[in-house]
Coordinates of N, CA and C in Angstrom, one line a residue:
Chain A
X1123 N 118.0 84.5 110.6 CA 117.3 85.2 109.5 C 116.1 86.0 110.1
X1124 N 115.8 87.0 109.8 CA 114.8 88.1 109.8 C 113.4 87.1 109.7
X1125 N 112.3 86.9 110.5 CA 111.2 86.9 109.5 C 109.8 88.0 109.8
X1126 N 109.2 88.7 109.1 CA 108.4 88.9 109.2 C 107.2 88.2 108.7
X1127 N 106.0 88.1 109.5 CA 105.1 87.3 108.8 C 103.7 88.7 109.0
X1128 N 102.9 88.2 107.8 CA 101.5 88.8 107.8 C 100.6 87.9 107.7
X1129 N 99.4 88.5 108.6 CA 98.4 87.6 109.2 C 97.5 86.8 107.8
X1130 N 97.5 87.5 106.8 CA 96.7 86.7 105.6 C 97.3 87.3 104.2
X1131 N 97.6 86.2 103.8 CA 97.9 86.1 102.2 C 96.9 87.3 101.1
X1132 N 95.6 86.6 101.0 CA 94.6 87.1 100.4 C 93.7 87.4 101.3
X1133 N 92.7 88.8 101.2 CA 91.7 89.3 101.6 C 90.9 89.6 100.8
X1134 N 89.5 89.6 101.1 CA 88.2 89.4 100.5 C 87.5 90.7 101.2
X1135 N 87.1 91.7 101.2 CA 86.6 92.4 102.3 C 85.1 93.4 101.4
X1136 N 83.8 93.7 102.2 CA 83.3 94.7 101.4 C 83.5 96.2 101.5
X1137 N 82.6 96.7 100.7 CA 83.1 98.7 101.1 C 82.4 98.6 102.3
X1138 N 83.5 99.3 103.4 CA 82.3 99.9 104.5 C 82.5 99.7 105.4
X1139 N 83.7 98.0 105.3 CA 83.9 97.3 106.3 C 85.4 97.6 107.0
X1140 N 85.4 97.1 108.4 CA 86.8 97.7 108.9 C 87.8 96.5 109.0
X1141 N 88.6 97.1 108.6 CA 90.0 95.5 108.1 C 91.1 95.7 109.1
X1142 N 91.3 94.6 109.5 CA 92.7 94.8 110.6 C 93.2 93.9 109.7
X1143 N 94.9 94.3 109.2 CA 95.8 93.7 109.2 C 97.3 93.5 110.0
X1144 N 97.4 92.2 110.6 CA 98.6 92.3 111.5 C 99.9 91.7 110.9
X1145 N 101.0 92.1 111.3 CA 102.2 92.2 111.6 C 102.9 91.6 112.2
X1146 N 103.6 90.6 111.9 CA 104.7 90.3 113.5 C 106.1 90.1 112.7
X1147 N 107.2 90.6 113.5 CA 108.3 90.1 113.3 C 109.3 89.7 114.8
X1148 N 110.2 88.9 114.4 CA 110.7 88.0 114.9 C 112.2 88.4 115.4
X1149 N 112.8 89.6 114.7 CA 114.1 90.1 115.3 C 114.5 91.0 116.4
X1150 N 113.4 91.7 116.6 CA 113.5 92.5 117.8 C 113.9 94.0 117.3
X1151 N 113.4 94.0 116.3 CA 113.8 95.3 115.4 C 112.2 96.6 116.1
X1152 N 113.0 97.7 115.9 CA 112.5 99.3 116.8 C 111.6 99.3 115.3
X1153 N 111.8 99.5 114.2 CA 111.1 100.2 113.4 C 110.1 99.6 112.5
X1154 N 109.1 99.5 112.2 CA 108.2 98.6 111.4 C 107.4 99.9 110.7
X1155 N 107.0 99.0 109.6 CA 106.7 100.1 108.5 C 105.4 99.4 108.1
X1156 N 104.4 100.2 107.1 CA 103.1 99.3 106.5 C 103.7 100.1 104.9
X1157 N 103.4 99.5 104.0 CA 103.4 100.2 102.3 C 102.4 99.8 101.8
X1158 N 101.7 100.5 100.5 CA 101.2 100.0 99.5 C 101.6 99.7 98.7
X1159 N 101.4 98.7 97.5 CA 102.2 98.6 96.1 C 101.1 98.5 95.2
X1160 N 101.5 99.1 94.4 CA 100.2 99.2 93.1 C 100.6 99.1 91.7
X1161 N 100.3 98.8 90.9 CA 101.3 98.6 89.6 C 100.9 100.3 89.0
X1162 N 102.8 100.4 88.4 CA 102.6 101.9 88.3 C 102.6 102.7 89.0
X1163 N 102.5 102.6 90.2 CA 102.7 103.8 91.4 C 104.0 103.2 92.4
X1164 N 104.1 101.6 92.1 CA 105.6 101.7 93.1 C 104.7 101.8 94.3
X1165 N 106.1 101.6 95.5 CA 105.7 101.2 97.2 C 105.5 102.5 97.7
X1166 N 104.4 102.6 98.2 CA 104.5 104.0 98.9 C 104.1 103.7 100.7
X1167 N 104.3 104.7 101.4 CA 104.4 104.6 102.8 C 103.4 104.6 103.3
X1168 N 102.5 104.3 103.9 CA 101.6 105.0 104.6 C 101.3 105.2 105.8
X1169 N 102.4 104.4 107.1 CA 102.6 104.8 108.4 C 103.6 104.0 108.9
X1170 N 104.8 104.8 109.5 CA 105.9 103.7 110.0 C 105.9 103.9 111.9
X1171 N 106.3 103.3 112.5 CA 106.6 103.5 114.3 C 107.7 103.1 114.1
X1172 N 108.4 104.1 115.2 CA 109.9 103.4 115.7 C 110.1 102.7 117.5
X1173 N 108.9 103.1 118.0 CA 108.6 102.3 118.9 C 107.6 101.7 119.4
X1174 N 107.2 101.3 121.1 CA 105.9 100.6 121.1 C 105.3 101.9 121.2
X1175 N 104.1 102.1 120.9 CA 102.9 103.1 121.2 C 103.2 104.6 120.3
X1176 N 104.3 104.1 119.3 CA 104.5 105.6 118.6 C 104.5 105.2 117.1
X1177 N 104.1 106.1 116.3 CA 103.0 106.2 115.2 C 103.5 107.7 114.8
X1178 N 104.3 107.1 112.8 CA 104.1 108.5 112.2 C 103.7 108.6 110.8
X1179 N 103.0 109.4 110.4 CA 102.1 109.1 109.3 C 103.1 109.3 107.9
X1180 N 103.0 108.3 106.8 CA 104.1 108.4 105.8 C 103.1 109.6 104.4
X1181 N 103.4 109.1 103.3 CA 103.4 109.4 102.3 C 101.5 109.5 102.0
X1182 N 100.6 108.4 102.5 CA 99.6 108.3 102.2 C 99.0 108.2 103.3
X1183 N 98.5 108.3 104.4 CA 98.0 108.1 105.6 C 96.7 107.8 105.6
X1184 N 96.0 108.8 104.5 CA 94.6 108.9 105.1 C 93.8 107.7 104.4
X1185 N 92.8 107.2 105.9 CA 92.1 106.4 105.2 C 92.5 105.0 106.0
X1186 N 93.5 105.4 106.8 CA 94.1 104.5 107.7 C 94.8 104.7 108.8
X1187 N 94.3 103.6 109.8 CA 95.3 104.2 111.2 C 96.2 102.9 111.2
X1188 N 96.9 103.2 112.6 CA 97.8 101.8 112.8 C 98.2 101.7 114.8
X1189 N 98.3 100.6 115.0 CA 98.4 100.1 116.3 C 99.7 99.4 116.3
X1190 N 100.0 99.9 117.2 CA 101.5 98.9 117.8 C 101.9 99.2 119.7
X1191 N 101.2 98.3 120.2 CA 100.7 97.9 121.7 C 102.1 96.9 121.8
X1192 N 102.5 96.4 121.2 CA 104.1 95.2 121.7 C 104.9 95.7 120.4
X1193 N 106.0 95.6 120.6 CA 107.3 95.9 119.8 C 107.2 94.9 118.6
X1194 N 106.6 93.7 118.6 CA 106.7 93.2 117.6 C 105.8 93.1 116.8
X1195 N 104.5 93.4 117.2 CA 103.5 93.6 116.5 C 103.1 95.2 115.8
X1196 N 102.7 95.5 114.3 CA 102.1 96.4 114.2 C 100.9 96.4 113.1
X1197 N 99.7 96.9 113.9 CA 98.4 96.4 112.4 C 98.0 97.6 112.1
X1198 N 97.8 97.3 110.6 CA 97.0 98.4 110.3 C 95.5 98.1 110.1
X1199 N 95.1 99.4 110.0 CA 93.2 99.2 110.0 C 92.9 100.1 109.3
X1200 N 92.0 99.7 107.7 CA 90.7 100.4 107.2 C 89.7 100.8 108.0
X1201 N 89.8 101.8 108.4 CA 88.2 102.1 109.4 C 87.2 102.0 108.7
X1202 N 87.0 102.2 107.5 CA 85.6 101.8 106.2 C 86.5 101.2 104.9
X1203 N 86.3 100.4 104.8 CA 87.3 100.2 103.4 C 86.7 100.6 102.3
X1204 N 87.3 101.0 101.2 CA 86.8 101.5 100.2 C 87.4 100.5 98.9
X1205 N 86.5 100.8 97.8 CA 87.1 99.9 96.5 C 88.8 100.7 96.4
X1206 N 89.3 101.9 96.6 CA 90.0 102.2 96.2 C 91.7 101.9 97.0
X1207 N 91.3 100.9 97.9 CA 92.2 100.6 99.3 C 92.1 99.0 98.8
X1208 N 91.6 98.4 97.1 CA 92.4 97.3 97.0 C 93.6 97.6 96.6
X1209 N 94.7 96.8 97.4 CA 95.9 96.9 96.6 C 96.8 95.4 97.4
X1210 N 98.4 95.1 97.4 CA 99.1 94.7 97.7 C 99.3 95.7 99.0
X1211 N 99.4 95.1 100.1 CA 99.8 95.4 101.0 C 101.1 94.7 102.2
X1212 N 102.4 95.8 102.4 CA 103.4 95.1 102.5 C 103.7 95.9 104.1
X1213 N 104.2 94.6 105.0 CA 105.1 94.5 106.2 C 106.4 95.0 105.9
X1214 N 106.8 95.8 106.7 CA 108.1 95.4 106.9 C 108.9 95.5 108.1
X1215 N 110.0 95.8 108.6 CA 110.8 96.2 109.8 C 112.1 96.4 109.4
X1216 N 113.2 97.1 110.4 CA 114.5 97.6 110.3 C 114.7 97.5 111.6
X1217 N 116.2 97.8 112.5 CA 116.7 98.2 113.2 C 116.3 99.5 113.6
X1218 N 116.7 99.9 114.8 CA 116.3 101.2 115.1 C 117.7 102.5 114.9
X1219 N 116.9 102.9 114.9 CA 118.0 104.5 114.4 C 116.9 105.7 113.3
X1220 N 116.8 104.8 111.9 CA 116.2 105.8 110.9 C 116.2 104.9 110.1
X1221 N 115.6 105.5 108.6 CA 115.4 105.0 107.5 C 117.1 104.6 106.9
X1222 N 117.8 104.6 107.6 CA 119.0 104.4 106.5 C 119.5 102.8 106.8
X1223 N 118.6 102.1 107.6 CA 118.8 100.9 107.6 C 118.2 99.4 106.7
X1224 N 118.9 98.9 106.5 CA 118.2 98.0 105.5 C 116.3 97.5 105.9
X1225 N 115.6 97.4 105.1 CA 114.1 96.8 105.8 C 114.2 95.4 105.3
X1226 N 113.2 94.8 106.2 CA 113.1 93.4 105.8 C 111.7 93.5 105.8
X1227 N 111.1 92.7 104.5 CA 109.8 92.5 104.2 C 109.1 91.4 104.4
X1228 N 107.6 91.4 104.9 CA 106.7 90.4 105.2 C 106.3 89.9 103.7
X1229 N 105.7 88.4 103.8 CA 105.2 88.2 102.4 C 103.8 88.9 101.6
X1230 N 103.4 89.7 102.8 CA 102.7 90.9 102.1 C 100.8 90.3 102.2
X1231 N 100.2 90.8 102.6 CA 98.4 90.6 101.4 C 98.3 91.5 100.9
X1232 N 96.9 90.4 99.8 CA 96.5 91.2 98.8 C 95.1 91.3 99.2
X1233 N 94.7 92.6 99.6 CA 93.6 93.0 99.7 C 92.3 93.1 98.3
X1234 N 91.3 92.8 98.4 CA 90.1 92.8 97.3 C 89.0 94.0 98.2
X1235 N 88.6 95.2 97.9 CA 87.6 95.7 98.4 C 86.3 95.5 97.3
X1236 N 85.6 95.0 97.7 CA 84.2 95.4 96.6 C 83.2 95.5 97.4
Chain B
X731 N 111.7 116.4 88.0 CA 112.7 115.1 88.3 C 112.1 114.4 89.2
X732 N 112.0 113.0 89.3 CA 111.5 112.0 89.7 C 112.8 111.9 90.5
X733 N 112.5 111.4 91.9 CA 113.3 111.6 93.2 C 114.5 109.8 93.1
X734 N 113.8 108.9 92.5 CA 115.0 107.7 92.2 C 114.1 107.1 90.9
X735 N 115.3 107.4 90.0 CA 113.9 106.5 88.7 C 115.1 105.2 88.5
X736 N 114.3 104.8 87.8 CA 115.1 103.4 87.2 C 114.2 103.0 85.9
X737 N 114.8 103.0 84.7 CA 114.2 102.5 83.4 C 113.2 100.9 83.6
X738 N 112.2 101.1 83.5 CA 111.1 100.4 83.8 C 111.3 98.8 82.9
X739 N 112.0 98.9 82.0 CA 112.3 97.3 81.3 C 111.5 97.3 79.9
X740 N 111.4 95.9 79.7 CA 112.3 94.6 80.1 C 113.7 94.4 79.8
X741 N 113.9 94.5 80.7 CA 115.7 94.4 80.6 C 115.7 92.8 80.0
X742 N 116.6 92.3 78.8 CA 116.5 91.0 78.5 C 118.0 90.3 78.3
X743 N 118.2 89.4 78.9 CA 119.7 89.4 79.3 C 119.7 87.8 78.9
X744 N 120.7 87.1 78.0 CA 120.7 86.2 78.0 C 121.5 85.3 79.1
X745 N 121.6 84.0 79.2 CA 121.8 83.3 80.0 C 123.4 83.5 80.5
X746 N 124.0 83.4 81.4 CA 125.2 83.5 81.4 C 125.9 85.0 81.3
X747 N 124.9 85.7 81.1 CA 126.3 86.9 80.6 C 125.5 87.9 81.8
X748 N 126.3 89.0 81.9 CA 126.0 90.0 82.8 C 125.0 91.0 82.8
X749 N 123.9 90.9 84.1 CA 122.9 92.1 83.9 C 123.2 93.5 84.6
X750 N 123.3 94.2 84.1 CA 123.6 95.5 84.5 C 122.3 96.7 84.9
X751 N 122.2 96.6 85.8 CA 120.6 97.6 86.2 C 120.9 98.8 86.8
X752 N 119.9 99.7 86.1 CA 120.9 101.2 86.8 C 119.8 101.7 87.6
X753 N 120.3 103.5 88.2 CA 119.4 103.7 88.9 C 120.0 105.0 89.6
X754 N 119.4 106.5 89.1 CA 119.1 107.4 89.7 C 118.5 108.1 90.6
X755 N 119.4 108.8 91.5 CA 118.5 109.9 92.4 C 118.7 110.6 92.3
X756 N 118.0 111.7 93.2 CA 118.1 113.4 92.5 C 118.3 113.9 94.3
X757 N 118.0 113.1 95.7 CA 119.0 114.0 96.4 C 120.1 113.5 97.1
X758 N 121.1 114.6 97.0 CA 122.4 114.4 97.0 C 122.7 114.3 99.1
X759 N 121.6 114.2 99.5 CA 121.6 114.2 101.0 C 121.9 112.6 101.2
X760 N 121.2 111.7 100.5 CA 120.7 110.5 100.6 C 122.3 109.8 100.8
X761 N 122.0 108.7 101.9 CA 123.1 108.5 102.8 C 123.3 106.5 102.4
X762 N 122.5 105.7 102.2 CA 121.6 104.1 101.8 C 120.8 103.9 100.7
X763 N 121.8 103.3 100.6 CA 121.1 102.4 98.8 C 121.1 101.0 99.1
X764 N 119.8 100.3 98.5 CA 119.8 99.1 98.9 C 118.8 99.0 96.9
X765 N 119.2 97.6 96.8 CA 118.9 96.7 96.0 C 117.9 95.6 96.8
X766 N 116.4 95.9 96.1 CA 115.5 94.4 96.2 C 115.2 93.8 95.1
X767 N 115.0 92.7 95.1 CA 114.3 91.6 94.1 C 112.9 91.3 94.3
X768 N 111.9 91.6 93.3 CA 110.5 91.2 93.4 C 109.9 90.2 92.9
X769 N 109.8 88.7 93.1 CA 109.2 87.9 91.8 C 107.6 88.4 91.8
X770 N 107.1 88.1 90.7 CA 105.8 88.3 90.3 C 104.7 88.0 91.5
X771 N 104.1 88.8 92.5 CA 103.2 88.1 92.9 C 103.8 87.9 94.7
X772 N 105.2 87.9 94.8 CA 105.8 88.1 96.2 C 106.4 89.7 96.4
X773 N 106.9 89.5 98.0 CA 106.9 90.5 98.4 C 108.4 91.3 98.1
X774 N 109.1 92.2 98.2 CA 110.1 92.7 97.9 C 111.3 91.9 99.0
X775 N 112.4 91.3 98.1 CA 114.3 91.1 99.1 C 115.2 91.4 98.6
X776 N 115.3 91.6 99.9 CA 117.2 92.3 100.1 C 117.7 91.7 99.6
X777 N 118.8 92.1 98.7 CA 119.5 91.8 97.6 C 121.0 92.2 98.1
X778 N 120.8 93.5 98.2 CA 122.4 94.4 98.7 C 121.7 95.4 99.2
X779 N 123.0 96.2 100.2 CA 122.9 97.7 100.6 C 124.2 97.5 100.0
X780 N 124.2 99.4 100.1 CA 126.0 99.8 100.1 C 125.6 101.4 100.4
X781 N 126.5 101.4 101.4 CA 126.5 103.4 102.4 C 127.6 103.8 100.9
X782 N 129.1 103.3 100.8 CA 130.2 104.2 101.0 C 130.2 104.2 98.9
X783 N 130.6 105.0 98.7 CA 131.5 105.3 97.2 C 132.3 103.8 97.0
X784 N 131.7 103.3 95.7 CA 132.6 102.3 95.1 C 131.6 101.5 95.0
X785 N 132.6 99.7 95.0 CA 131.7 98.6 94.5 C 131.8 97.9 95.7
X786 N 130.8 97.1 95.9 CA 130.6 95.7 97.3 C 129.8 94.7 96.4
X787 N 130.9 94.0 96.6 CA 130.2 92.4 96.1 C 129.9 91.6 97.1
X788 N 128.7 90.3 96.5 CA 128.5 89.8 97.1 C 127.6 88.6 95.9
X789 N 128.7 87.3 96.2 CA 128.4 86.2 95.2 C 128.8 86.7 93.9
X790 N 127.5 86.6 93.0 CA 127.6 86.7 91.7 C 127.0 88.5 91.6
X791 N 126.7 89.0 92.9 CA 125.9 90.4 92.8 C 127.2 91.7 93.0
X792 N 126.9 92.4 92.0 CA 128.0 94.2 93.0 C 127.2 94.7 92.8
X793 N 127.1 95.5 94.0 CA 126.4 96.8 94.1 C 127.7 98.3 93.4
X794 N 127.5 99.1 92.8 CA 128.3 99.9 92.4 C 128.0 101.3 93.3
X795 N 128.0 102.6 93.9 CA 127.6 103.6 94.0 C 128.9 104.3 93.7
X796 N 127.9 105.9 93.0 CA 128.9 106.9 92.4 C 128.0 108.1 92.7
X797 N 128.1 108.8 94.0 CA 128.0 109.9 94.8 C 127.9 111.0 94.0
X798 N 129.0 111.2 93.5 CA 128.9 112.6 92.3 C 128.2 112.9 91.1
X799 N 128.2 111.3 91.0 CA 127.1 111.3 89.9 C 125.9 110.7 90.0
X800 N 125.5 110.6 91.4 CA 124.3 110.1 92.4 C 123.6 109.2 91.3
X801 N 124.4 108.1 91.1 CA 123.5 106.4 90.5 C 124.0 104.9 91.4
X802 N 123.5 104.4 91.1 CA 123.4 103.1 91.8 C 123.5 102.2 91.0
X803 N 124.1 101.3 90.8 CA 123.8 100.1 89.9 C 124.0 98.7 90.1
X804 N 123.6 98.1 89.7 CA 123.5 96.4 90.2 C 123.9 95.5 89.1
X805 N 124.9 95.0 89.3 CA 125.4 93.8 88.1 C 125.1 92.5 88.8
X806 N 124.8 91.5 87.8 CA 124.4 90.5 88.0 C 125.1 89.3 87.3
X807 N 126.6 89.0 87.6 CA 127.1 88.1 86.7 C 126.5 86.5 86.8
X808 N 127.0 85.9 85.5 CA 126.5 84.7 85.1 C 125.1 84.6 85.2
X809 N 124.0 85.4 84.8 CA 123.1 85.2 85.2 C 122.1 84.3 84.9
X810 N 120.8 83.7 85.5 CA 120.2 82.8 85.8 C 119.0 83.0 85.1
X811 N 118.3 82.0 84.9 CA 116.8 81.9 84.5 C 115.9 82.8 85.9
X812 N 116.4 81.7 87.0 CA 115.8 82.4 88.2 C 115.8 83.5 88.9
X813 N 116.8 84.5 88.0 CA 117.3 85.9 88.5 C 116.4 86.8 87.8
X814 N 115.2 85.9 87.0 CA 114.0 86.9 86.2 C 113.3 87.8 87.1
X815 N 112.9 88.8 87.6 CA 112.2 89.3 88.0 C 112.5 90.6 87.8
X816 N 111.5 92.0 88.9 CA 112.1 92.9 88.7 C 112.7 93.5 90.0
X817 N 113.6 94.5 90.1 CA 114.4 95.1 91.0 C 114.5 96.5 91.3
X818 N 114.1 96.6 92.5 CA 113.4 97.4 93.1 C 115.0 98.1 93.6
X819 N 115.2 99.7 93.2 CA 116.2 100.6 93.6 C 115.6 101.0 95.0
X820 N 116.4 101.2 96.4 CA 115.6 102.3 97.3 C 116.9 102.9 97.6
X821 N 116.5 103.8 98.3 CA 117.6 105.5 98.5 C 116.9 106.0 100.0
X822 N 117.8 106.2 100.9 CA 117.3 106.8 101.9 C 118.3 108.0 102.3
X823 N 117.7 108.4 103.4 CA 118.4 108.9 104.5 C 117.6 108.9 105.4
X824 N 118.3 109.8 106.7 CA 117.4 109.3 108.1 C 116.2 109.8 107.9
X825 N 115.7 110.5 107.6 CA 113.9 111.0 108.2 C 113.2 110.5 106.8
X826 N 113.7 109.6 105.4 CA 112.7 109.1 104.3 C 113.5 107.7 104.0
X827 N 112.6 107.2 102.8 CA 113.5 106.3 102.2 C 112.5 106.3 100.9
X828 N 113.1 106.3 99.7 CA 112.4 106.4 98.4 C 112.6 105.4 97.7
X829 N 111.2 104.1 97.1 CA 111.7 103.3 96.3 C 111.3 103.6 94.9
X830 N 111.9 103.2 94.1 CA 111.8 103.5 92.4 C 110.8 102.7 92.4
X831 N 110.3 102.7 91.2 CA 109.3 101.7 90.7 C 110.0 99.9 90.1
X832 N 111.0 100.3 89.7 CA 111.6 98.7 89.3 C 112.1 98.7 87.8
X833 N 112.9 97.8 87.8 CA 112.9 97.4 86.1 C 112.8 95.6 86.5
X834 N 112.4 95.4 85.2 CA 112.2 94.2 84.9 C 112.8 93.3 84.1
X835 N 113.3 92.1 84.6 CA 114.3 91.9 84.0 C 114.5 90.1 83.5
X836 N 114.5 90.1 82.5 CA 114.4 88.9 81.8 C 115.1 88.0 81.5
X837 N 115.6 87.0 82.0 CA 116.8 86.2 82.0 C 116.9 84.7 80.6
X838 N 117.3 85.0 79.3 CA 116.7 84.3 78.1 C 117.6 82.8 78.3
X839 N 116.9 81.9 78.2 CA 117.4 80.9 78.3 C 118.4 80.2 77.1

């Protein structure tokens, strides 16, 4: 079985401050993805890599970078967090090739900015 | 036109009988369809994919796709109390992958 895991369930964080969230999965999969989920707006993308040290900006980028230094690892980072960057935040990965592969999802945090 | 919609719910299906969940997109390039399940509060699973025209079952799940008439749909026989949640449509091809927002779906006991 696939697992991806994320480093914390719930996050507590203030405005201003810089958040690393990490990533690991366990299949040896090329592609790992970050999303946001928001009620009402659905999953949106905000940076996927399909390998180690490569980085491409999705749907919503700004406001956040991302690191992936080992194949299994990929974190993202608030460089200032803002109230508007609370949300559900979700892991994932796929095989390598493209988006036309199934993803498998981490159990996700929930970020709090105040 | 919204790029994969899916009627938002509550889909209310009593115990036992079949949920039927639909689900459009608008491009005709899109090559992967996959079926997730969300419970309240966890993260999105794989449910089904299906690439080719037709139906793929699996258990009590088919995936349906109909190319020409670019929908997706997910039946859910005999269904469950525990099959309550909502179900997340995605659509890809190689350089995107688009998820709907969900419908929700309520399994009456």
């Amino acid at each position: 079985d696939v697992k991806v895991t994320q480093s914390s369930r719930y996050l507590v964080k203030r405005t201003g401050e810089k958040v690393f969230l990490e990533c690991v999965q366990d299949m040896d999969h090329e592609n790992m993805f970050w999303y946001r989920q928001d009620p009402g707006l659905g999953l949106r993308l905000i940076y996927f890599s399909y390998d180690v040290k490569m980085k491409e900006k999705g749907d919503i980028p700004e406001g956040y970078s991302v690191s992936r230094e080992k194949k299994e690892r990929f974190s993202l980072i608030l460089e200032s967090a803002s109230t508007n960057q609370t949300s559900m935040y979700l892991c994932a990965s796929s095989v390598s090739g493209s988006f036309s592969y199934e993803q498998y999802f981490g159990p996700g945090t929930r970020l709090t900015v105040t | 036109q919204k790029e994969v919609e899916q009627n938002s719910g509550p889909l209310s299906v009593p115990e036992g009988a079949i949920a039927s969940l639909n689900c459009t997109y608008s491009d005709r390039g899109s090559q992967s369809f996959f079926w997730y399940r969300q419970y309240s509060g966890k993260s999105p699973e794989l449910i089904m994919f299906i690439y080719s025209n037709g139906d793929k079952e699996d258990g009590r799940f088919t995936a349906q796709l109909n190319k020409a008439s670019q929908y997706v749909s997910l039946l859910i026989r005999d269904s469950q109390p525990s099959d309550s949640a909502t179900y997340l449509c995605a659509v890809s091809r190689d350089d995107k992958i688009i998820f709907g927002k969900g419908t929700r779906l309520h399994i009456l006991p």
